[in-house]
Amino acid sequence: MLVALLFAAQTVIVPPDNKYTPADDVKLGLQAAEQVERQMPVMRDDALTSYVEEVGQRLVEAIPEAFRHAEFHYTFKVVNVREINAFALPGGPMFVNRGMLEAAKNEGEVAGVMAHEISHVVLRHGTAQASKATKYEGVAVAGAVIGAILGGGLGRAVSATTQFGVETRFLKFGRDFERQADLEGAQLMAQAGYDPRDMANFFKTIQQQGGSNGPEWLSDHPDPGNRYETILKEAQLLRVEKPLTDARAFDQVQTHLRRLPRAPTTAEASRAAAGSTTRSAGTPPSGVVEPPSGRSTQYAGNLFRVSVPSNWRELRGADAITFAPPGAFGTVNGRSIFTHGVEISITRSDSRGLQNATDDLIAALSRGNAELQRSGEAGDVTLSGHRGLRTRLSNRSEATGQLETIEVFTTLLRDRNLFYLLTVAPADSFQDYVSTFDRLVESLRLTD
C-alpha cells in the first residue's frame, strides 16, 4: 500500500499484496484485449496509433526497475468513441478513447492519463483486487476483474457474456489504488521528461466538466480526495527542470482528429457492435436492394459534407463511413461488406504525389480482395475544388460471387493524407447508379 514518506525527493509507492503471478496478469490482459477488439471500434489509423505508441513507449522506458516485469508487453491503441476515458489491462494492453485525445490541451495532458493507466499495470492493481475476493473461485474473480477494469457498458457486457456474476464491489479500483496510480503516474511523467502538473490540470478539467463527458472517467477512476492538490504537491518534489514542450506532433494529431467523421458515443458503438455480432452469425447482404431515392439527405462531418439518397443508411466503422441501402450490407466470413453504395475515409500517405498515394490505397484494397484489378487508366477529376483522380476497378463480390464495378475518387489534403470516396455496384447494373454517384461526388464539400 501507499507509504507516506519521502525518499529521493518523491513519495515511495509499495505495490499491494497480490496472490497472482505476473504471468496471470498477462493471460488475463490478453483475454480482455481480445474482447475489446471484438466489441469496440478500435481505430486502424496509423497517425493516431503511432502518436499514442510514441507517448506510451516514452513512459514505459521510465518505469522504475523495481516495477518492471519481463513478461509484460505494452501496446497502445485508440478507440473511436467520444467519451473522455482510457483503460489499461493487466500485462500491458492499453486503449485510449479518441475523446480523450480531442479534449487534451497539450501532449503533457495525454501523457498524464496514460501514465496513470500504466501505473495501474505496473502496480498490478487488477489482480491485486482479485486477490481480495478470496471467497470466490479464482477463475470467476479473474473474469469479473476484466469487466471491472473495462468499466461501463463494455465491462458489463464482458461480465455478462462470460457469466462470471461476481460482486463488483470487490473489483472496482478503490481510492487507495487511484491515489497510488496518481502518484506513480506523476513520477513516471517526470522521469520521462513531462511536467506532472499537466496530469493534475487535465484531471481537474474532467472533474469540472461533468455533463456528458465527465461521468465515464469519474465512475471508472474515483477521486481519492484532493487529487489535484496531491499531484501538484508531488510535482513540486519531482522538480522537472525542462519538461517536454515540442507541440508539433500534438498539433498535427489535433488537426487530424478535426478532419475525421464525428466519433460515436460508447452507447452508439455498443449498439453497432451488437448489430455486427448479429450479422456475423450468418446474415450476408440480402441482395434485395431498393433503387436510390430521388430525394437526398445531407451528412455533415468534421472533414466533409455530402448529400446521399434519403433511403441509404449511414454505417460507421472505426476508419470509414459507408452509405448504403438496406439489403446491400451485411457480413460474410466475419467481414463487413456492402454490394451497393459509397465508402468515404482518409488514409495516411507517405507517398509524394496523388498518383503514388492512390496506387498505395489500391494496393491496400487488393490485399483484402484477391480479384480486385484496374479497369483502365486513372482520369483527372475535381473534388470540392481539389485536384483529384478517378480510378475504375473491377472485383468479384464475396457476397454474391458476381462481378462488381468500383470507382475510387482520391485527392490529397493539406496534411498530405489521402481522402478517398469509393463507389460500388454490381457490374451489370452499375450504369443505373452512375448518375446517383456523380451527383453525390458533385455535392461533396471538403472542409480541409
Short mmCIF file of C-alpha atoms in Angstrom, two decimals:
data_model
loop_
_atom_site.label_atom_id
_atom_site.label_comp_id
_atom_site.label_asym_id
_atom_site.label_seq_id
_atom_site.Cartn_x
_atom_site.Cartn_y
_atom_site.Cartn_z
CA MET A 1 0.00 0.00 0.00
CA LEU A 2 0.99 3.67 -0.08
CA VAL A 3 3.74 4.63 2.34
CA ALA A 4 3.52 8.32 3.19
CA LEU A 5 7.19 9.20 3.46
CA LEU A 6 9.68 10.82 1.11
CA PHE A 7 12.70 9.12 -0.37
CA ALA A 8 14.90 10.64 -3.06
CA ALA A 9 12.50 13.59 -3.24
CA GLN A 10 9.43 11.57 -4.12
CA THR A 11 6.75 9.55 -2.39
CA VAL A 12 7.61 5.87 -2.02
CA ILE A 13 5.00 3.57 -3.56
CA VAL A 14 4.70 -0.04 -2.35
CA PRO A 15 2.60 -2.35 -4.56
CA PRO A 16 -0.35 -4.01 -2.77
CA ASP A 17 -0.36 -7.69 -1.82
CA ASN A 18 -1.11 -9.96 -4.74
CA LYS A 19 -1.53 -13.72 -4.79
CA TYR A 20 -1.38 -13.88 -8.58
CA THR A 21 1.79 -14.05 -10.68
CA PRO A 22 2.81 -11.57 -13.40
CA ALA A 23 2.11 -14.38 -15.88
CA ASP A 24 -1.50 -14.40 -14.64
CA ASP A 25 -1.69 -10.66 -15.37
CA VAL A 26 -0.52 -11.26 -18.92
CA LYS A 27 -3.03 -14.04 -19.54
CA LEU A 28 -5.89 -12.01 -18.11
CA GLY A 29 -4.98 -8.89 -20.06
CA LEU A 30 -4.77 -10.72 -23.37
CA GLN A 31 -8.22 -12.25 -22.80
CA ALA A 32 -9.68 -8.83 -22.06
CA ALA A 33 -7.91 -7.16 -25.01
CA GLU A 34 -9.39 -9.75 -27.36
CA GLN A 35 -12.84 -8.91 -26.01
CA VAL A 36 -12.24 -5.18 -26.51
CA GLU A 37 -11.14 -5.72 -30.11
CA ARG A 38 -14.37 -7.61 -30.80
CA GLN A 39 -16.76 -5.22 -29.10
CA MET A 40 -15.32 -1.74 -29.52
CA PRO A 41 -14.36 0.29 -32.63
CA VAL A 42 -10.57 0.15 -32.32
CA MET A 43 -9.16 2.52 -34.93
CA ARG A 44 -6.81 1.40 -37.69
CA ASP A 45 -5.44 4.89 -38.07
CA ASP A 46 -1.66 4.98 -38.42
CA ALA A 47 -1.36 8.65 -37.46
CA LEU A 48 -3.21 8.26 -34.16
CA THR A 49 -1.77 4.85 -33.30
CA SER A 50 1.80 5.97 -33.96
CA TYR A 51 1.29 9.01 -31.78
CA VAL A 52 -0.06 7.18 -28.72
CA GLU A 53 2.59 4.48 -29.16
CA GLU A 54 5.34 7.10 -29.12
CA VAL A 55 4.00 8.76 -25.96
CA GLY A 56 3.33 5.38 -24.35
CA GLN A 57 6.75 3.93 -25.05
CA ARG A 58 8.43 7.05 -23.67
CA LEU A 59 6.54 6.44 -20.41
CA VAL A 60 7.29 2.71 -20.42
CA GLU A 61 11.00 3.43 -20.66
CA ALA A 62 10.66 5.49 -17.48
CA ILE A 63 9.20 2.63 -15.39
CA PRO A 64 11.40 2.09 -12.29
CA GLU A 65 13.44 -1.09 -12.28
CA ALA A 66 11.57 -2.36 -9.22
CA PHE A 67 8.28 -2.28 -11.13
CA ARG A 68 9.47 -3.80 -14.39
CA HIS A 69 8.09 -7.20 -15.31
CA ALA A 70 9.80 -9.01 -18.16
CA GLU A 71 6.56 -10.79 -19.07
CA PHE A 72 4.62 -7.57 -19.66
CA HIS A 73 4.17 -6.25 -23.19
CA TYR A 74 2.79 -2.73 -23.51
CA THR A 75 0.61 -1.92 -26.52
CA PHE A 76 -1.34 1.25 -27.26
CA LYS A 77 -4.48 1.61 -29.38
CA VAL A 78 -7.16 4.25 -29.92
CA VAL A 79 -10.88 3.51 -29.56
CA ASN A 80 -13.20 5.55 -31.76
CA VAL A 81 -15.62 6.76 -29.07
CA ARG A 82 -16.40 10.26 -27.89
CA GLU A 83 -16.14 10.00 -24.11
CA ILE A 84 -13.02 11.09 -22.23
CA ASN A 85 -11.52 7.87 -20.92
CA ALA A 86 -8.71 5.36 -21.17
CA PHE A 87 -8.01 1.98 -19.63
CA ALA A 88 -5.03 -0.33 -19.33
CA LEU A 89 -5.32 -4.06 -18.86
CA PRO A 90 -3.12 -6.36 -16.76
CA GLY A 91 0.11 -7.17 -18.54
CA GLY A 92 0.19 -4.02 -20.65
CA PRO A 93 -2.55 -3.58 -23.33
CA MET A 94 -3.85 0.00 -23.22
CA PHE A 95 -6.81 1.56 -25.02
CA VAL A 96 -7.21 5.35 -25.26
CA ASN A 97 -10.55 6.86 -26.19
CA ARG A 98 -10.45 9.27 -29.11
CA GLY A 99 -12.46 11.67 -26.94
CA MET A 100 -9.56 11.93 -24.53
CA LEU A 101 -7.17 12.92 -27.32
CA GLU A 102 -9.65 15.50 -28.57
CA ALA A 103 -10.14 17.03 -25.11
CA ALA A 104 -6.45 17.32 -24.16
CA LYS A 105 -4.85 20.75 -24.41
CA ASN A 106 -1.28 19.51 -24.86
CA GLU A 107 0.80 16.35 -25.02
CA GLY A 108 1.52 16.51 -21.30
CA GLU A 109 -2.18 16.01 -20.58
CA VAL A 110 -2.26 12.98 -22.88
CA ALA A 111 0.84 11.62 -21.15
CA GLY A 112 -0.75 12.21 -17.75
CA VAL A 113 -3.75 9.99 -18.46
CA MET A 114 -1.53 7.31 -20.00
CA ALA A 115 0.95 7.45 -17.10
CA HIS A 116 -1.92 6.97 -14.65
CA GLU A 117 -3.09 3.89 -16.56
CA ILE A 118 0.42 2.43 -16.91
CA SER A 119 0.78 2.82 -13.15
CA HIS A 120 -2.24 0.60 -12.57
CA VAL A 121 -0.44 -2.01 -14.70
CA VAL A 122 3.00 -1.81 -13.10
CA LEU A 123 1.48 -1.90 -9.60
CA ARG A 124 -0.67 -4.85 -10.72
CA HIS A 125 -3.86 -3.38 -9.32
CA GLY A 126 -6.20 -5.56 -11.37
CA THR A 127 -5.04 -8.87 -9.94
CA ALA A 128 -4.46 -7.26 -6.53
CA GLN A 129 -8.19 -6.54 -6.48
CA ALA A 130 -8.89 -10.14 -7.39
CA SER A 131 -6.67 -11.25 -4.52
CA LYS A 132 -9.06 -9.58 -2.08
CA ALA A 133 -12.04 -11.64 -3.18
CA THR A 134 -10.83 -14.88 -1.62
CA LYS A 135 -14.27 -16.33 -1.05
CA TYR A 136 -14.91 -16.61 -4.80
CA GLU A 137 -13.42 -19.01 -7.29
CA GLY A 138 -10.24 -17.65 -8.82
CA VAL A 139 -11.32 -18.01 -12.45
CA ALA A 140 -14.63 -16.29 -11.83
CA VAL A 141 -12.96 -13.44 -9.99
CA ALA A 142 -10.35 -13.01 -12.70
CA GLY A 143 -13.06 -12.80 -15.33
CA ALA A 144 -15.04 -10.24 -13.42
CA VAL A 145 -11.90 -8.16 -12.95
CA ILE A 146 -11.81 -7.82 -16.74
CA GLY A 147 -15.29 -6.32 -16.69
CA ALA A 148 -14.43 -4.02 -13.81
CA ILE A 149 -11.28 -2.69 -15.46
CA LEU A 150 -13.06 -2.05 -18.76
CA GLY A 151 -15.88 -0.34 -16.91
CA GLY A 152 -19.21 0.96 -18.15
CA GLY A 153 -21.33 -0.87 -20.70
CA LEU A 154 -18.41 -2.79 -22.16
CA GLY A 155 -17.42 -4.11 -18.75
CA ARG A 156 -20.96 -5.25 -18.08
CA ALA A 157 -21.06 -6.95 -21.46
CA VAL A 158 -17.84 -8.84 -20.74
CA SER A 159 -19.12 -10.00 -17.37
CA ALA A 160 -22.46 -11.00 -18.86
CA THR A 161 -21.09 -12.91 -21.81
CA THR A 162 -18.63 -14.83 -19.64
CA GLN A 163 -21.21 -15.47 -16.88
CA PHE A 164 -18.90 -14.51 -14.07
CA GLY A 165 -21.52 -12.93 -11.85
CA VAL A 166 -19.17 -11.69 -9.12
CA GLU A 167 -19.97 -8.68 -6.94
CA THR A 168 -18.27 -5.66 -8.45
CA ARG A 169 -17.62 -4.08 -5.04
CA PHE A 170 -14.55 -6.30 -4.87
CA LEU A 171 -13.43 -5.39 -8.37
CA LYS A 172 -13.52 -1.62 -8.80
CA PHE A 173 -10.29 0.24 -8.24
CA GLY A 174 -10.73 1.96 -4.91
CA ARG A 175 -9.41 5.30 -3.79
CA ASP A 176 -6.16 3.83 -2.40
CA PHE A 177 -5.27 2.35 -5.79
CA GLU A 178 -6.31 5.55 -7.55
CA ARG A 179 -4.02 7.61 -5.31
CA GLN A 180 -1.16 5.20 -5.99
CA ALA A 181 -1.73 5.49 -9.74
CA ASP A 182 -1.83 9.29 -9.49
CA LEU A 183 1.48 9.46 -7.59
CA GLU A 184 3.29 6.77 -9.57
CA GLY A 185 1.94 8.34 -12.75
CA ALA A 186 3.36 11.71 -11.75
CA GLN A 187 6.74 10.07 -11.12
CA LEU A 188 6.65 8.29 -14.49
CA MET A 189 5.87 11.57 -16.21
CA ALA A 190 8.74 13.36 -14.55
CA GLN A 191 11.18 10.55 -15.34
CA ALA A 192 10.02 10.63 -18.98
CA GLY A 193 10.51 14.40 -19.14
CA TYR A 194 6.88 15.56 -18.83
CA ASP A 195 5.53 18.06 -16.31
CA PRO A 196 3.24 16.18 -13.85
CA ARG A 197 1.21 19.35 -13.39
CA ASP A 198 -0.33 18.60 -16.79
CA MET A 199 -1.87 15.47 -15.29
CA ALA A 200 -3.33 17.48 -12.42
CA ASN A 201 -4.73 20.10 -14.79
CA PHE A 202 -6.42 17.55 -17.05
CA PHE A 203 -7.99 15.66 -14.16
CA LYS A 204 -9.27 18.98 -12.81
CA THR A 205 -10.78 19.78 -16.21
CA ILE A 206 -12.56 16.42 -16.25
CA GLN A 207 -13.83 16.96 -12.72
CA GLN A 208 -15.26 20.35 -13.64
CA GLN A 209 -16.86 19.29 -16.92
CA GLY A 210 -19.43 16.85 -15.65
CA GLY A 211 -22.27 16.64 -18.12
CA SER A 212 -21.79 14.14 -20.92
CA ASN A 213 -18.01 13.95 -20.68
CA GLY A 214 -17.12 13.68 -17.01
CA PRO A 215 -19.01 10.74 -15.56
CA GLU A 216 -17.36 7.90 -17.53
CA TRP A 217 -13.85 8.82 -16.37
CA LEU A 218 -15.03 9.62 -12.86
CA SER A 219 -17.01 6.39 -12.48
CA ASP A 220 -14.03 4.29 -13.57
CA HIS A 221 -11.43 6.41 -11.71
CA PRO A 222 -12.90 7.60 -8.39
CA ASP A 223 -11.32 10.72 -6.94
CA PRO A 224 -9.22 9.63 -3.95
CA GLY A 225 -9.72 13.08 -2.44
CA ASN A 226 -7.74 16.26 -3.12
CA ARG A 227 -6.47 14.68 -6.34
CA TYR A 228 -5.41 17.95 -7.92
CA GLU A 229 -3.60 19.19 -4.82
CA THR A 230 -1.89 15.83 -4.20
CA ILE A 231 -0.48 15.63 -7.73
CA LEU A 232 0.69 19.25 -7.59
CA LYS A 233 2.48 18.56 -4.30
CA GLU A 234 4.21 15.54 -5.81
CA ALA A 235 5.15 17.58 -8.88
CA GLN A 236 6.92 20.11 -6.66
CA LEU A 237 9.00 17.31 -5.15
CA LEU A 238 9.94 15.92 -8.57
CA ARG A 239 11.26 19.21 -9.96
CA VAL A 240 11.22 18.68 -13.73
CA GLU A 241 13.52 21.46 -14.88
CA LYS A 242 13.00 21.28 -18.67
CA PRO A 243 9.72 19.48 -19.42
CA LEU A 244 8.95 18.39 -22.96
CA THR A 245 7.26 21.21 -24.81
CA ASP A 246 7.52 20.25 -28.50
CA ALA A 247 3.92 20.71 -29.66
CA ARG A 248 4.30 19.83 -33.34
CA ALA A 249 3.22 16.18 -33.11
CA PHE A 250 0.33 17.02 -30.78
CA ASP A 251 -0.88 19.83 -33.05
CA GLN A 252 -0.73 17.51 -36.06
CA VAL A 253 -2.84 14.93 -34.23
CA GLN A 254 -5.40 17.56 -33.22
CA THR A 255 -5.67 18.73 -36.83
CA HIS A 256 -6.05 15.14 -37.99
CA LEU A 257 -8.80 14.47 -35.43
CA ARG A 258 -10.80 17.50 -36.53
CA ARG A 259 -10.90 16.13 -40.07
CA LEU A 260 -12.30 12.75 -39.08
CA PRO A 261 -16.01 11.95 -39.02
CA ARG A 262 -17.64 12.53 -35.63
CA ALA A 263 -16.84 9.83 -33.08
CA PRO A 264 -19.85 7.85 -31.81
CA THR A 265 -20.68 7.63 -28.12
CA THR A 266 -19.83 4.40 -26.32
CA ALA A 267 -23.52 3.53 -26.28
CA GLU A 268 -23.76 4.01 -30.06
CA ALA A 269 -20.63 1.92 -30.57
CA SER A 270 -22.00 -0.83 -28.34
CA ARG A 271 -25.25 -0.94 -30.30
CA ALA A 272 -23.32 -1.08 -33.56
CA ALA A 273 -21.19 -3.92 -32.19
CA ALA A 274 -24.31 -5.81 -31.15
CA GLY A 275 -25.73 -5.41 -34.64
CA SER A 276 -22.44 -6.50 -36.18
CA THR A 277 -22.42 -9.59 -33.97
CA THR A 278 -25.90 -10.47 -35.14
CA ARG A 279 -24.95 -10.07 -38.78
CA SER A 280 -21.72 -12.03 -38.34
CA ALA A 281 -23.74 -15.00 -37.20
CA GLY A 282 -24.63 -15.54 -40.84
CA THR A 283 -26.54 -12.63 -42.34
CA PRO A 284 -24.98 -11.59 -45.65
CA PRO A 285 -26.44 -8.80 -47.78
CA SER A 286 -29.91 -9.87 -48.85
CA GLY A 287 -29.46 -8.81 -52.48
CA VAL A 288 -32.92 -7.23 -52.44
CA VAL A 289 -31.94 -3.58 -52.81
CA GLU A 290 -34.19 -0.57 -53.36
CA PRO A 291 -33.25 1.83 -56.17
CA PRO A 292 -31.67 5.09 -54.96
CA SER A 293 -34.25 7.60 -53.80
CA GLY A 294 -34.62 10.78 -55.81
CA ARG A 295 -34.56 12.72 -52.52
CA SER A 296 -31.33 13.46 -50.70
CA THR A 297 -30.16 13.74 -47.11
CA GLN A 298 -27.10 15.77 -46.23
CA TYR A 299 -24.40 14.34 -43.99
CA ALA A 300 -22.18 16.91 -42.26
CA GLY A 301 -18.98 15.79 -40.54
CA ASN A 302 -15.79 17.42 -39.35
CA LEU A 303 -13.98 16.83 -42.63
CA PHE A 304 -16.67 16.86 -45.31
CA ARG A 305 -20.31 17.35 -46.22
CA VAL A 306 -22.10 15.22 -48.78
CA SER A 307 -25.65 14.55 -49.99
CA VAL A 308 -26.75 10.91 -50.23
CA PRO A 309 -30.03 9.27 -51.26
CA SER A 310 -32.52 9.52 -48.41
CA ASN A 311 -33.12 5.75 -48.34
CA TRP A 312 -29.43 4.96 -47.72
CA ARG A 313 -28.23 4.21 -44.22
CA GLU A 314 -25.14 5.65 -42.56
CA LEU A 315 -22.86 2.84 -41.29
CA ARG A 316 -19.93 3.89 -39.09
CA GLY A 317 -16.75 1.89 -38.89
CA ALA A 318 -13.55 2.59 -36.98
CA ASP A 319 -11.90 4.13 -40.03
CA ALA A 320 -14.60 4.93 -42.59
CA ILE A 321 -18.24 5.85 -43.12
CA THR A 322 -20.35 3.83 -45.52
CA PHE A 323 -23.67 4.91 -47.02
CA ALA A 324 -25.69 2.01 -48.43
CA PRO A 325 -29.32 0.98 -48.95
CA PRO A 326 -30.95 -1.73 -46.81
CA GLY A 327 -30.24 -5.16 -48.20
CA ALA A 328 -26.86 -4.07 -49.57
CA PHE A 329 -24.77 -4.57 -46.43
CA GLY A 330 -24.03 -7.45 -44.11
CA THR A 331 -21.30 -9.84 -43.05
CA VAL A 332 -19.67 -12.67 -44.97
CA ASN A 333 -16.97 -14.86 -43.42
CA GLY A 334 -16.74 -12.47 -40.50
CA ARG A 335 -16.12 -9.45 -42.74
CA SER A 336 -18.47 -6.47 -43.08
CA ILE A 337 -19.17 -5.82 -46.76
CA PHE A 338 -21.59 -3.87 -48.95
CA THR A 339 -22.69 -4.52 -52.52
CA HIS A 340 -24.13 -1.08 -53.41
CA GLY A 341 -23.18 2.32 -52.04
CA VAL A 342 -20.33 4.59 -51.05
CA GLU A 343 -17.42 4.41 -48.59
CA ILE A 344 -15.65 7.61 -47.50
CA SER A 345 -12.48 7.93 -45.44
CA ILE A 346 -8.94 9.23 -45.27
CA THR A 347 -5.76 7.21 -45.12
CA ARG A 348 -2.25 8.15 -44.14
CA SER A 349 0.01 8.75 -47.11
CA ASP A 350 3.79 8.76 -47.02
CA SER A 351 3.99 8.95 -50.80
CA ARG A 352 4.81 12.05 -52.77
CA GLY A 353 2.11 12.91 -55.22
CA LEU A 354 -1.51 11.99 -55.70
CA GLN A 355 -0.88 9.14 -58.15
CA ASN A 356 1.52 7.34 -55.81
CA ALA A 357 -0.80 7.77 -52.86
CA THR A 358 -3.72 6.42 -54.91
CA ASP A 359 -1.62 3.44 -56.02
CA ASP A 360 -0.83 2.70 -52.36
CA LEU A 361 -4.53 2.80 -51.48
CA ILE A 362 -5.47 0.43 -54.31
CA ALA A 363 -2.66 -1.93 -53.29
CA ALA A 364 -4.06 -1.96 -49.75
CA LEU A 365 -7.56 -2.69 -51.06
CA SER A 366 -6.16 -5.53 -53.18
CA ARG A 367 -4.73 -7.26 -50.12
CA GLY A 368 -8.27 -7.88 -48.89
CA ASN A 369 -9.81 -8.56 -52.32
CA ALA A 370 -7.84 -11.12 -54.32
CA GLU A 371 -9.66 -10.45 -57.63
CA LEU A 372 -9.55 -6.66 -57.48
CA GLN A 373 -7.97 -5.13 -60.59
CA ARG A 374 -7.89 -1.90 -62.53
CA SER A 375 -10.23 -1.41 -65.47
CA GLY A 376 -8.31 1.38 -67.15
CA GLU A 377 -6.15 4.43 -66.57
CA ALA A 378 -7.00 6.95 -63.89
CA GLY A 379 -8.62 10.16 -65.08
CA ASP A 380 -8.47 13.69 -63.68
CA VAL A 381 -11.42 14.95 -61.68
CA THR A 382 -12.20 17.87 -59.37
CA LEU A 383 -13.31 17.11 -55.81
CA SER A 384 -14.62 20.14 -53.94
CA GLY A 385 -12.18 22.36 -55.80
CA HIS A 386 -9.25 19.99 -55.24
CA ARG A 387 -7.38 18.19 -57.98
CA GLY A 388 -8.33 14.52 -57.85
CA LEU A 389 -8.19 11.21 -59.65
CA ARG A 390 -10.99 8.88 -60.71
CA THR A 391 -9.90 5.25 -60.98
CA ARG A 392 -12.18 2.43 -62.11
CA LEU A 393 -11.69 -1.08 -60.70
CA SER A 394 -13.41 -4.43 -61.02
CA ASN A 395 -13.84 -7.11 -58.40
CA ARG A 396 -15.75 -10.29 -57.71
CA SER A 397 -18.17 -9.76 -54.84
CA GLU A 398 -17.58 -12.02 -51.86
CA ALA A 399 -21.30 -11.79 -51.09
CA THR A 400 -22.79 -12.65 -54.48
CA GLY A 401 -19.93 -14.13 -56.49
CA GLN A 402 -20.80 -11.70 -59.29
CA LEU A 403 -18.59 -9.06 -60.84
CA GLU A 404 -18.86 -5.58 -59.40
CA THR A 405 -17.60 -2.23 -60.61
CA ILE A 406 -15.83 0.15 -58.27
CA GLU A 407 -14.77 3.75 -58.78
CA VAL A 408 -12.33 5.38 -56.40
CA PHE A 409 -12.13 9.18 -56.20
CA THR A 410 -8.99 10.46 -54.46
CA THR A 411 -7.39 13.76 -53.53
CA LEU A 412 -4.56 14.86 -51.24
CA LEU A 413 -5.38 17.04 -48.25
CA ARG A 414 -3.17 19.82 -46.96
CA ASP A 415 -1.55 17.49 -44.42
CA ARG A 416 -0.72 15.16 -47.36
CA ASN A 417 -3.12 12.48 -46.15
CA LEU A 418 -5.27 10.91 -48.86
CA PHE A 419 -9.03 11.48 -48.94
CA TYR A 420 -10.99 8.87 -50.86
CA LEU A 421 -14.58 8.25 -51.87
CA LEU A 422 -15.30 4.75 -53.17
CA THR A 423 -18.47 3.83 -55.08
CA VAL A 424 -19.58 0.25 -55.78
CA ALA A 425 -22.43 -1.54 -57.53
CA PRO A 426 -22.84 -4.83 -59.45
CA ALA A 427 -21.23 -4.61 -62.88
CA ASP A 428 -24.44 -5.41 -64.72
CA SER A 429 -26.32 -2.54 -63.04
CA PHE A 430 -23.53 -0.05 -62.39
CA GLN A 431 -24.75 2.25 -65.18
CA ASP A 432 -28.06 2.57 -63.31
CA TYR A 433 -26.13 4.08 -60.39
CA VAL A 434 -23.69 6.32 -62.27
CA SER A 435 -25.93 9.39 -62.16
CA THR A 436 -26.52 8.89 -58.41
CA PHE A 437 -22.82 8.51 -57.75
CA ASP A 438 -21.97 11.54 -59.91
CA ARG A 439 -24.48 13.76 -58.05
CA LEU A 440 -23.06 12.53 -54.76
CA VAL A 441 -19.49 13.36 -55.82
CA GLU A 442 -20.57 16.78 -57.07
CA SER A 443 -22.23 17.52 -53.71
CA LEU A 444 -19.03 16.74 -51.78
CA ARG A 445 -17.60 19.69 -49.85
CA LEU A 446 -14.29 19.25 -48.08
CA THR A 447 -13.54 21.47 -45.09
CA ASP A 448 -9.79 20.93 -45.47
#
